[in-house]
Coordinates of C-alpha atoms in Angstrom, one line a residue:
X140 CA 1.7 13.5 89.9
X141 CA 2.3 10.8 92.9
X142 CA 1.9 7.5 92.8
X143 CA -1.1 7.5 95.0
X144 CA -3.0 10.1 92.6
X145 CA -2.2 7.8 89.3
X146 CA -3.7 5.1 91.6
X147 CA -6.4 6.8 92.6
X148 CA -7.1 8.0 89.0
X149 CA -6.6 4.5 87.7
X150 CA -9.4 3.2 89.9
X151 CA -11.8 5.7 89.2
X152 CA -11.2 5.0 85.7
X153 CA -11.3 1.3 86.0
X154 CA -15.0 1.9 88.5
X155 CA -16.1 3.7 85.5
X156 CA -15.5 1.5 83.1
X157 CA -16.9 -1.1 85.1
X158 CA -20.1 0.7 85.6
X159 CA -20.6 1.5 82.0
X160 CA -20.3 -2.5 81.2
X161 CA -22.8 -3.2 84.5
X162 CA -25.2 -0.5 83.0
X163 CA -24.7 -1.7 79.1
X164 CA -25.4 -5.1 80.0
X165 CA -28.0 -4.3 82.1
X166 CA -29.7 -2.2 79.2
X167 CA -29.4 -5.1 76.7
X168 CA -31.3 -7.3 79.3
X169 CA -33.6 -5.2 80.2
X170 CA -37.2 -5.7 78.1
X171 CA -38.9 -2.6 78.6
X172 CA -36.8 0.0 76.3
X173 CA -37.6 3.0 77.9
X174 CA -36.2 1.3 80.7
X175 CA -33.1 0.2 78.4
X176 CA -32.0 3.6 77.0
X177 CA -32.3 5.2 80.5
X178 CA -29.8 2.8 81.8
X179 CA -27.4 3.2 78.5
X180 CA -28.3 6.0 76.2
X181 CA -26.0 4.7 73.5
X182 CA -27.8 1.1 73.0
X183 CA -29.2 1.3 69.5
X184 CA -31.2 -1.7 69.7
X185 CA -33.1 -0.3 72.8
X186 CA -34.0 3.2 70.8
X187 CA -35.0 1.1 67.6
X188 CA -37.9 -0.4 70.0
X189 CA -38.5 2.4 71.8
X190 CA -39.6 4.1 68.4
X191 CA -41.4 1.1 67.3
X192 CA -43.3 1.1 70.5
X193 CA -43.7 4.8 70.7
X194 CA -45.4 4.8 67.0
X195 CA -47.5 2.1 67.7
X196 CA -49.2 4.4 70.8
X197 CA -52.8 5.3 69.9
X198 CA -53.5 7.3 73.6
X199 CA -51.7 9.5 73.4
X200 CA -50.8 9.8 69.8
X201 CA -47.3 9.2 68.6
X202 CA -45.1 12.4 69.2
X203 CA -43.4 12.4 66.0
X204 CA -40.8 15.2 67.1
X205 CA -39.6 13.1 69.6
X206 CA -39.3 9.7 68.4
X207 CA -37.3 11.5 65.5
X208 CA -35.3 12.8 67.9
X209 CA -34.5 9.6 69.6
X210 CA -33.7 8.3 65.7
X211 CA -31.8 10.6 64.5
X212 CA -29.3 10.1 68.1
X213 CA -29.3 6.6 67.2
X214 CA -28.5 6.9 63.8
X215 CA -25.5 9.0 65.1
X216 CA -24.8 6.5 67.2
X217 CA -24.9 3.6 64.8
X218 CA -24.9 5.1 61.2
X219 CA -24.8 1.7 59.6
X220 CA -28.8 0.5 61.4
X221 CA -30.9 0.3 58.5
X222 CA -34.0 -0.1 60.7
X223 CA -33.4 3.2 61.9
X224 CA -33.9 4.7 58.5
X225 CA -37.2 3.2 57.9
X226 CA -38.6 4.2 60.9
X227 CA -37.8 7.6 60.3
X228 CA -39.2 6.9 57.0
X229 CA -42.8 5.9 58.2
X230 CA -42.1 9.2 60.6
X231 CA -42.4 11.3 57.0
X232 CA -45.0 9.2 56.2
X233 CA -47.7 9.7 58.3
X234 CA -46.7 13.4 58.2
X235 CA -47.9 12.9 54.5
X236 CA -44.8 13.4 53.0
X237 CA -44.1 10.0 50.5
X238 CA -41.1 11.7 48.8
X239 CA -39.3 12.2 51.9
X240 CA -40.3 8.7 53.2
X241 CA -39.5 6.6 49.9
X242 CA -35.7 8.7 50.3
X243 CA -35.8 7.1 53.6
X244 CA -36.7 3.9 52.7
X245 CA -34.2 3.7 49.8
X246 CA -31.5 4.7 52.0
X247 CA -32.1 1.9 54.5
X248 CA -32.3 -0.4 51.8
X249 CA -28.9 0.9 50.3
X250 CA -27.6 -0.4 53.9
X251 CA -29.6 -3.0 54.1
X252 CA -30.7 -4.5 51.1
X253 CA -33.0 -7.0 52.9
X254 CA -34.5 -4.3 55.5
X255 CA -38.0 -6.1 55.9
X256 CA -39.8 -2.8 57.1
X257 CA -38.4 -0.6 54.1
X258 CA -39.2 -3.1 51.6
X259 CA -42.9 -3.5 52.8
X260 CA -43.5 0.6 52.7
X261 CA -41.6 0.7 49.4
X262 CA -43.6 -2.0 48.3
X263 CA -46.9 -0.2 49.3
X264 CA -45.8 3.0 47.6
X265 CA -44.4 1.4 44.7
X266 CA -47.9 -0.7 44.1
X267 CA -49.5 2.8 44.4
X268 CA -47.9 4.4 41.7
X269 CA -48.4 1.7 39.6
X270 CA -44.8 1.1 39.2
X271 CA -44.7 -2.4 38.8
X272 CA -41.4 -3.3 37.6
X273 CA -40.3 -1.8 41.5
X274 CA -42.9 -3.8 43.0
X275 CA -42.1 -7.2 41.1
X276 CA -38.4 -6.0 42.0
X277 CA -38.4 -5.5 45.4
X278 CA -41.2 -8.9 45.7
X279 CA -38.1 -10.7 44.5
X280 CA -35.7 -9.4 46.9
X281 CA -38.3 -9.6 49.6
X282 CA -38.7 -13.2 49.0
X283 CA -34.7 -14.2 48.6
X284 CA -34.1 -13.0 52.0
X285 CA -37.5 -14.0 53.5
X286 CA -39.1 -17.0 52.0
X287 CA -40.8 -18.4 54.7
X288 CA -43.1 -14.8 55.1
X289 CA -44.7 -15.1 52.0
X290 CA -48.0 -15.1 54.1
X291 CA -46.5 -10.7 54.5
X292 CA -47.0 -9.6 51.1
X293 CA -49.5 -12.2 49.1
X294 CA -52.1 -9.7 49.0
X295 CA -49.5 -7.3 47.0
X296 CA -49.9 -10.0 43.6
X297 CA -53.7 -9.8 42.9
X298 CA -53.0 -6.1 43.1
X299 CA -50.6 -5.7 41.0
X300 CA -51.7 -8.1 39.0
X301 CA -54.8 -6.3 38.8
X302 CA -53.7 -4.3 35.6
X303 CA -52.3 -6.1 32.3
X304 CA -48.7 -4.4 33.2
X305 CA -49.0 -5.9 36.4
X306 CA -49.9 -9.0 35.2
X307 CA -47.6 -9.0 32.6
X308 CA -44.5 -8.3 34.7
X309 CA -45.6 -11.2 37.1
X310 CA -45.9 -13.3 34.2
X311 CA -42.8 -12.5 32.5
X312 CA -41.0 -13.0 35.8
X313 CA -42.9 -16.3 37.1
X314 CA -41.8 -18.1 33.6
X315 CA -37.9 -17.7 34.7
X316 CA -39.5 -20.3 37.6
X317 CA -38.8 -18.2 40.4
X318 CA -38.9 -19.7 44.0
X319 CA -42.0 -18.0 44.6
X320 CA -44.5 -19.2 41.5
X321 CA -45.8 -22.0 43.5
X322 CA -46.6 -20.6 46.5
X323 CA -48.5 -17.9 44.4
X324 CA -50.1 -20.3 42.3
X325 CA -51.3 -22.1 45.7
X326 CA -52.2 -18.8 47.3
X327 CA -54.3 -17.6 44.5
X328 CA -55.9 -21.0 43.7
X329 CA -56.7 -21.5 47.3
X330 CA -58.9 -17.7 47.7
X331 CA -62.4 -18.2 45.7
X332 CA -62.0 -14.5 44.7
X333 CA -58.5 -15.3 42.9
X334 CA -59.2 -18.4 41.4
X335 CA -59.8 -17.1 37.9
X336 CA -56.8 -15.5 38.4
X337 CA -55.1 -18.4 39.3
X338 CA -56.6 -20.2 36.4
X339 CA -55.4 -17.5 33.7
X340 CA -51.6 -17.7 35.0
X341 CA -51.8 -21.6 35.4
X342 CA -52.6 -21.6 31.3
X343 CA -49.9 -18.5 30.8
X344 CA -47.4 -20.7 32.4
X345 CA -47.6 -23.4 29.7
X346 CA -44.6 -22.1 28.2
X347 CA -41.6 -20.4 29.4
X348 CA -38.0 -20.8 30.3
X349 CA -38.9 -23.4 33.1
X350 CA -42.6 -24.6 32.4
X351 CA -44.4 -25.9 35.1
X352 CA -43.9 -29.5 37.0
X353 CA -46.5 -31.7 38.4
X354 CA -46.6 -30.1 41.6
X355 CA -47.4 -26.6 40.9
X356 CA -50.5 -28.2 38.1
X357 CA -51.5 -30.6 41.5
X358 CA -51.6 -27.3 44.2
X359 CA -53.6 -25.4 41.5
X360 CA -55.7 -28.0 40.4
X361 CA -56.5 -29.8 43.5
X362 CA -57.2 -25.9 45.6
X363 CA -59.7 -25.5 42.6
X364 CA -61.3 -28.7 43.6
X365 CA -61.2 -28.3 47.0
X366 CA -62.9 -24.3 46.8
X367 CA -65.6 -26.4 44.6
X368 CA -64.3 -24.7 41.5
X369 CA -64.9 -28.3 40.0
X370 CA -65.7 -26.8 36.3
X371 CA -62.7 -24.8 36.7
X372 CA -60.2 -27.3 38.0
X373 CA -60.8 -29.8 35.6
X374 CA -60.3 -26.9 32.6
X375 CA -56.9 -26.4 34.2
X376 CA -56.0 -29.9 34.6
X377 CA -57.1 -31.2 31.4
X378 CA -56.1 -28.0 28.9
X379 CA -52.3 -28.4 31.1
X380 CA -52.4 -31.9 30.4
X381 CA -52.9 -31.9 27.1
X382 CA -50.9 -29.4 26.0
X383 CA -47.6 -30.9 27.5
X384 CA -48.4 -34.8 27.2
X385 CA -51.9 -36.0 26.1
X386 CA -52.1 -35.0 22.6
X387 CA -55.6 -33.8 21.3
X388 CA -57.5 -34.6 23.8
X389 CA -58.3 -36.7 27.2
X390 CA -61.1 -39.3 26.9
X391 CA -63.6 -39.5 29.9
X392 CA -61.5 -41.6 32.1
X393 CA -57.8 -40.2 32.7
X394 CA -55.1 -42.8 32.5
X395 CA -58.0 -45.8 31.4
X396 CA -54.4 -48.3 31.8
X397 CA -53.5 -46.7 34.8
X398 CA -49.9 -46.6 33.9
X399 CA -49.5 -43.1 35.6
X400 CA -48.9 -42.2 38.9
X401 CA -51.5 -41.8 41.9
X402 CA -53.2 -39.1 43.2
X403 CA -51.5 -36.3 41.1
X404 CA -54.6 -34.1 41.2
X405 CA -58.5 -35.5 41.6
X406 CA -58.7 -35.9 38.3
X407 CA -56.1 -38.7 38.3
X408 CA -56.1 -41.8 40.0
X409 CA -55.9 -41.9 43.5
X410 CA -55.3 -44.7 46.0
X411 CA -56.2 -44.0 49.6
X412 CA -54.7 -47.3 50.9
X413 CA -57.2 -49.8 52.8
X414 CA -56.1 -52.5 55.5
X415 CA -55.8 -55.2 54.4
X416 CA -55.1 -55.1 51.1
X417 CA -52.4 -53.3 48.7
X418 CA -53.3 -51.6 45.4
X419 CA -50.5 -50.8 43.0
X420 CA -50.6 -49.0 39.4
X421 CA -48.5 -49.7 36.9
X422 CA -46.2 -47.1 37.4
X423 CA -45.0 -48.3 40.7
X424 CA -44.2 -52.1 39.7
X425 CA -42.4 -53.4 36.7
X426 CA -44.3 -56.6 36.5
X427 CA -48.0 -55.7 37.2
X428 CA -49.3 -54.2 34.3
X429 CA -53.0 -51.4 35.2
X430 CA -54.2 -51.6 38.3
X431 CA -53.3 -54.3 40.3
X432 CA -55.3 -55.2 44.1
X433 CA -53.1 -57.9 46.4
X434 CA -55.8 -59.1 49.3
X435 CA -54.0 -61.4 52.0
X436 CA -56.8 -63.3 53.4
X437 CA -58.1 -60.2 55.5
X438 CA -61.3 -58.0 56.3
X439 CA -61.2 -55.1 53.5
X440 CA -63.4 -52.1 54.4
X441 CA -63.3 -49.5 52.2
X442 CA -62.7 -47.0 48.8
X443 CA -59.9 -49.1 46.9
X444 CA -59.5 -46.2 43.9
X445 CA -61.5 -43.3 42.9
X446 CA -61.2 -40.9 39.9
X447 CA -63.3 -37.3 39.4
X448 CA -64.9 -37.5 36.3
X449 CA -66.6 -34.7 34.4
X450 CA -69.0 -36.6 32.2
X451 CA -71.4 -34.9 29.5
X452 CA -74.8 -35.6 29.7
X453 CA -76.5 -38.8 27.9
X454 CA -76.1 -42.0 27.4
X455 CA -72.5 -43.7 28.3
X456 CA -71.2 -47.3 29.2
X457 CA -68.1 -48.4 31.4
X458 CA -66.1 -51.4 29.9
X459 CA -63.3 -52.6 32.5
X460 CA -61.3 -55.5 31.0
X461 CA -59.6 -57.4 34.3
X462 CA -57.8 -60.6 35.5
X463 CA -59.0 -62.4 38.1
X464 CA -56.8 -64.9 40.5
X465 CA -58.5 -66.7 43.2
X466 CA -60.4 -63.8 44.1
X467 CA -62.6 -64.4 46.4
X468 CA -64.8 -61.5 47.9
X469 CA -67.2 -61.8 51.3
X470 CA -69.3 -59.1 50.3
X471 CA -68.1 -58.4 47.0
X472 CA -66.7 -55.6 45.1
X473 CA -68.4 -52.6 43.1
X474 CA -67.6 -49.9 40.9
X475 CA -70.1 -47.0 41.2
X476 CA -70.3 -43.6 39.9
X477 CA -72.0 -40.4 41.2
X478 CA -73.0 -37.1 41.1
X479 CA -71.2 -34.7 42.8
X480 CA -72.0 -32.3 44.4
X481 CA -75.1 -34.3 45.2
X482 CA -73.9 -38.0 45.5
X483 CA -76.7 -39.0 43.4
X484 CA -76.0 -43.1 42.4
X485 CA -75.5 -43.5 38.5
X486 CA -73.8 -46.6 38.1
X487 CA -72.8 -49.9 39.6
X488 CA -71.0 -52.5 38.1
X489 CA -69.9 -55.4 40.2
X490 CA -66.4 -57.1 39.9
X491 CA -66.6 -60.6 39.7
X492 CA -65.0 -63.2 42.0
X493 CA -62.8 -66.5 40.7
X494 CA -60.3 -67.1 37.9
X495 CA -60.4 -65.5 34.6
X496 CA -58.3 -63.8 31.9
X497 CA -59.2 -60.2 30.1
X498 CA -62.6 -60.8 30.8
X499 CA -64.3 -57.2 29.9
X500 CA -67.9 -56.5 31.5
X501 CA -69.6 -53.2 29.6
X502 CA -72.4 -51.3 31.8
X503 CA -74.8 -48.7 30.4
X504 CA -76.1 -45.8 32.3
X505 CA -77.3 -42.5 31.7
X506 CA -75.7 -39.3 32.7
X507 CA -78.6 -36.4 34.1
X508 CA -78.6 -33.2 32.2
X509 CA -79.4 -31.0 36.0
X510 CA -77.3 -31.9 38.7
X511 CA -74.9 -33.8 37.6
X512 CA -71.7 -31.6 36.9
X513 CA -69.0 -33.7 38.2
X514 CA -69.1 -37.2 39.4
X515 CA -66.9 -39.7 41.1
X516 CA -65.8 -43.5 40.5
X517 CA -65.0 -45.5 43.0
X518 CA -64.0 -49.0 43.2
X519 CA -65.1 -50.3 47.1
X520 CA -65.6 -53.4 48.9
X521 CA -68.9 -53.9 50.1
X522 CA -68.1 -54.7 53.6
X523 CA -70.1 -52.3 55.6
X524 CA -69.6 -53.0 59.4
X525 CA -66.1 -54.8 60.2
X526 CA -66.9 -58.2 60.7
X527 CA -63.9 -61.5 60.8
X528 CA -66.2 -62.8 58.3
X529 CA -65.8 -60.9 56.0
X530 CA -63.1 -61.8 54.3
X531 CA -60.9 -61.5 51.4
X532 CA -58.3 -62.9 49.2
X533 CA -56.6 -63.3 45.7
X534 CA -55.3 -61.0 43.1
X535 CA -57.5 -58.7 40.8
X536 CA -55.8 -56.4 38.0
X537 CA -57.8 -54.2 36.2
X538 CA -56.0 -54.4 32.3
X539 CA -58.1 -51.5 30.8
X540 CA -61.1 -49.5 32.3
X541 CA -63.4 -46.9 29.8
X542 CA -66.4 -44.9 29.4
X543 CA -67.7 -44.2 25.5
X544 CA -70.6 -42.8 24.4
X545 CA -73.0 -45.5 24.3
X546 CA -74.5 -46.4 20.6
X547 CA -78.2 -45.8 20.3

């Protein structure tokens, strides 16, 4: 062969070369995949959305034969695509043919462990046949490799959970403290047709290889609360407590020395924060000892502390035992109680201004039998309408605050 042949071979070679990168990168830029494959029939990626598109179609209907067709090239093409396997699998699925699908779906997942698609159908089929060690298998592996798509397959727990195998398998695998048990406990606590469930595995979880922590107890609890599953919430909150810290039993007022910490749940004392002045519990400082208020001299509007109570009906009194240090209060300084849902005033006890040492005020009232479920105490200023006037200053710690059943 001459020299000008070998050259003239060599540049057709090199032209087609050329044209095969123009028309591959032209394929992996183009967005419409029909569009795509046209330009480079070999582009994997581009025949992966062309079938997702194409099965998608309502009018017309999806023409199975020829998606398949389109698969099985790429799958030639790129035997290693494990998203090329589950689409073929939901192919053999919507034929009605579950065997051949779940063979599809197992072999993208032996590529792919992860393949999102796959594990969602196997999921579905699994929950069907009430195989639930699969399902609580492949939840797990789902989860590991997508964590932040919980929000995908939520609705696959209360199902399975549904029967006591189901439940039990969740159970068994929730104690271990997977990654997942607080986003299910939130999920389930947070949907009024799932709070008893919610409820049930809050209580199963007592015990267990990693029992739970104050934040998964707070979601439950305080999604309870918030569904107005007050009744409820408070059965969580107080049988959890008790059984890990309280002892017997909790008395009407949770943490009366207020030596916990803040706004753990509604049933725990919590402390919005109001301008103008700084309220601390003993927890959070090493020399104030309850609950300890710090005003500067400023206008103070507002709920200082509140606490959900879920007092029985009849006949109670509040004692609070408090210091006092040059406490002075423009419009004074109340705690009240009432009903919830309705708001309905019980109680008022007024704090008293000056300087004084455990000085303990007791206040009767009377709890309703109707309409009175829940209530709330609150400890507020009386300032109504921000006004420079209205000032206040001085130190107030309340030592010790209770409610008994009052003596006839």
């Amino acid at each position: 062969m001459s020299r000008t042949a070998r050259l003239s071979i060599g540049f057709i070679v090199l032209t087609i070369l050329m044209l095969a990168a123009l028309l591959d990168s032209l394929s992996r830029g183009a967005s419409d995949p029909s569009l795509a494959v046209a330009l480079n029939p070999l582009n994997t990626e581009a025949r992966i959305r062309l079938a997702a598109v194409d099965l998608e179609r309502v009018d017309p209907p999806p023409a199975f034969d020829e998606i398949e067709a389109q698969l099985k090239a790429a799958a030639r093409a790129n035997p290693l695509e494990a998203r090329v396997y589950g689409l073929l699998g939901e192919i053999e699925l919507r034929r009605g043919k579950p065997d051949a699908a779940r063979a599809l779906f197992v072999q993208a997942l032996k590529v792919s462990p992860a393949e999102i698609y796959s594990l969602r159908r196997l999921l579905a089929l699994d929950l069907k046949a009430q195989d639930s060690e699969a399902v609580l298998r492949n939840l797990d592996v789902f989860l590991k490799r997508w964590p932040g798509r919980f929000d995908d397959i939520q609705n696959v727990f209360p199902a399975l959970m549904a029967s006591e195998r189901g439940y039990a398998s969740v159970l068994a695998s929730a104690k271990d403290g997977p990654d997942w048990r607080i986003r299910l406990l939130t999920f389930l606590a947070s949907r009024p047709e799932y709070t008893p469930l919610a409820y049930g595995l809050l209580l199963d979880l007592r015990t267990g290889a990693k029992p739970l922590d104050d934040v998964e107890v707070q979601r439950v609890v305080s999604n309870l609360f918030a569904k107005g599953e007050i009744k409820l919430a408070y059965q969580a909150f107080a049988l959890v407590e008790v059984d890990r810290s309280r002892g017997d039993s909790l008395a009407y007022v949770n943490d009366p020395t207020f030596r916990g910490r803040p706004a753990r749940s509604p049933f725990d004392w919590q402390l919005p924060g109001v301008a103008g002045a700084e309220a601390t519990l003993a927890s959070e400082s090493a020399s104030a000892d309850g609950l300890r208020i710090a005003f500067r001299n400023k206008v103070v509007k507002g709920v200082l502390a509140r606490q959900i109570l879920m007092l029985p009906p009849g006949a109670k009194q509040l004692e609070t035992t408090a210091d006092a240090e040059k406490l002075t209060m423009a419009k004074g300084m109340i705690w009240s109680l009432k009903c919830l849902p309705g708001n309905g005033a019980v109680m008022d006890q007024p704090v008293d201004p000056g300087d004084y040492t455990d000085r303990t005020i007791v206040t009767r009232f009377e709890i309703p039998a109707l309409g009175c479920e829940a209530q709330e105490l609150t400890l507020a200023t009386g300032v109504v309408s921000m006004s420079m006037r209205y000032h206040y200053d001085g130190d107030l710690t309340i030592r010790k605050l209770e409610i008994v059943d009052a003596e006839d």
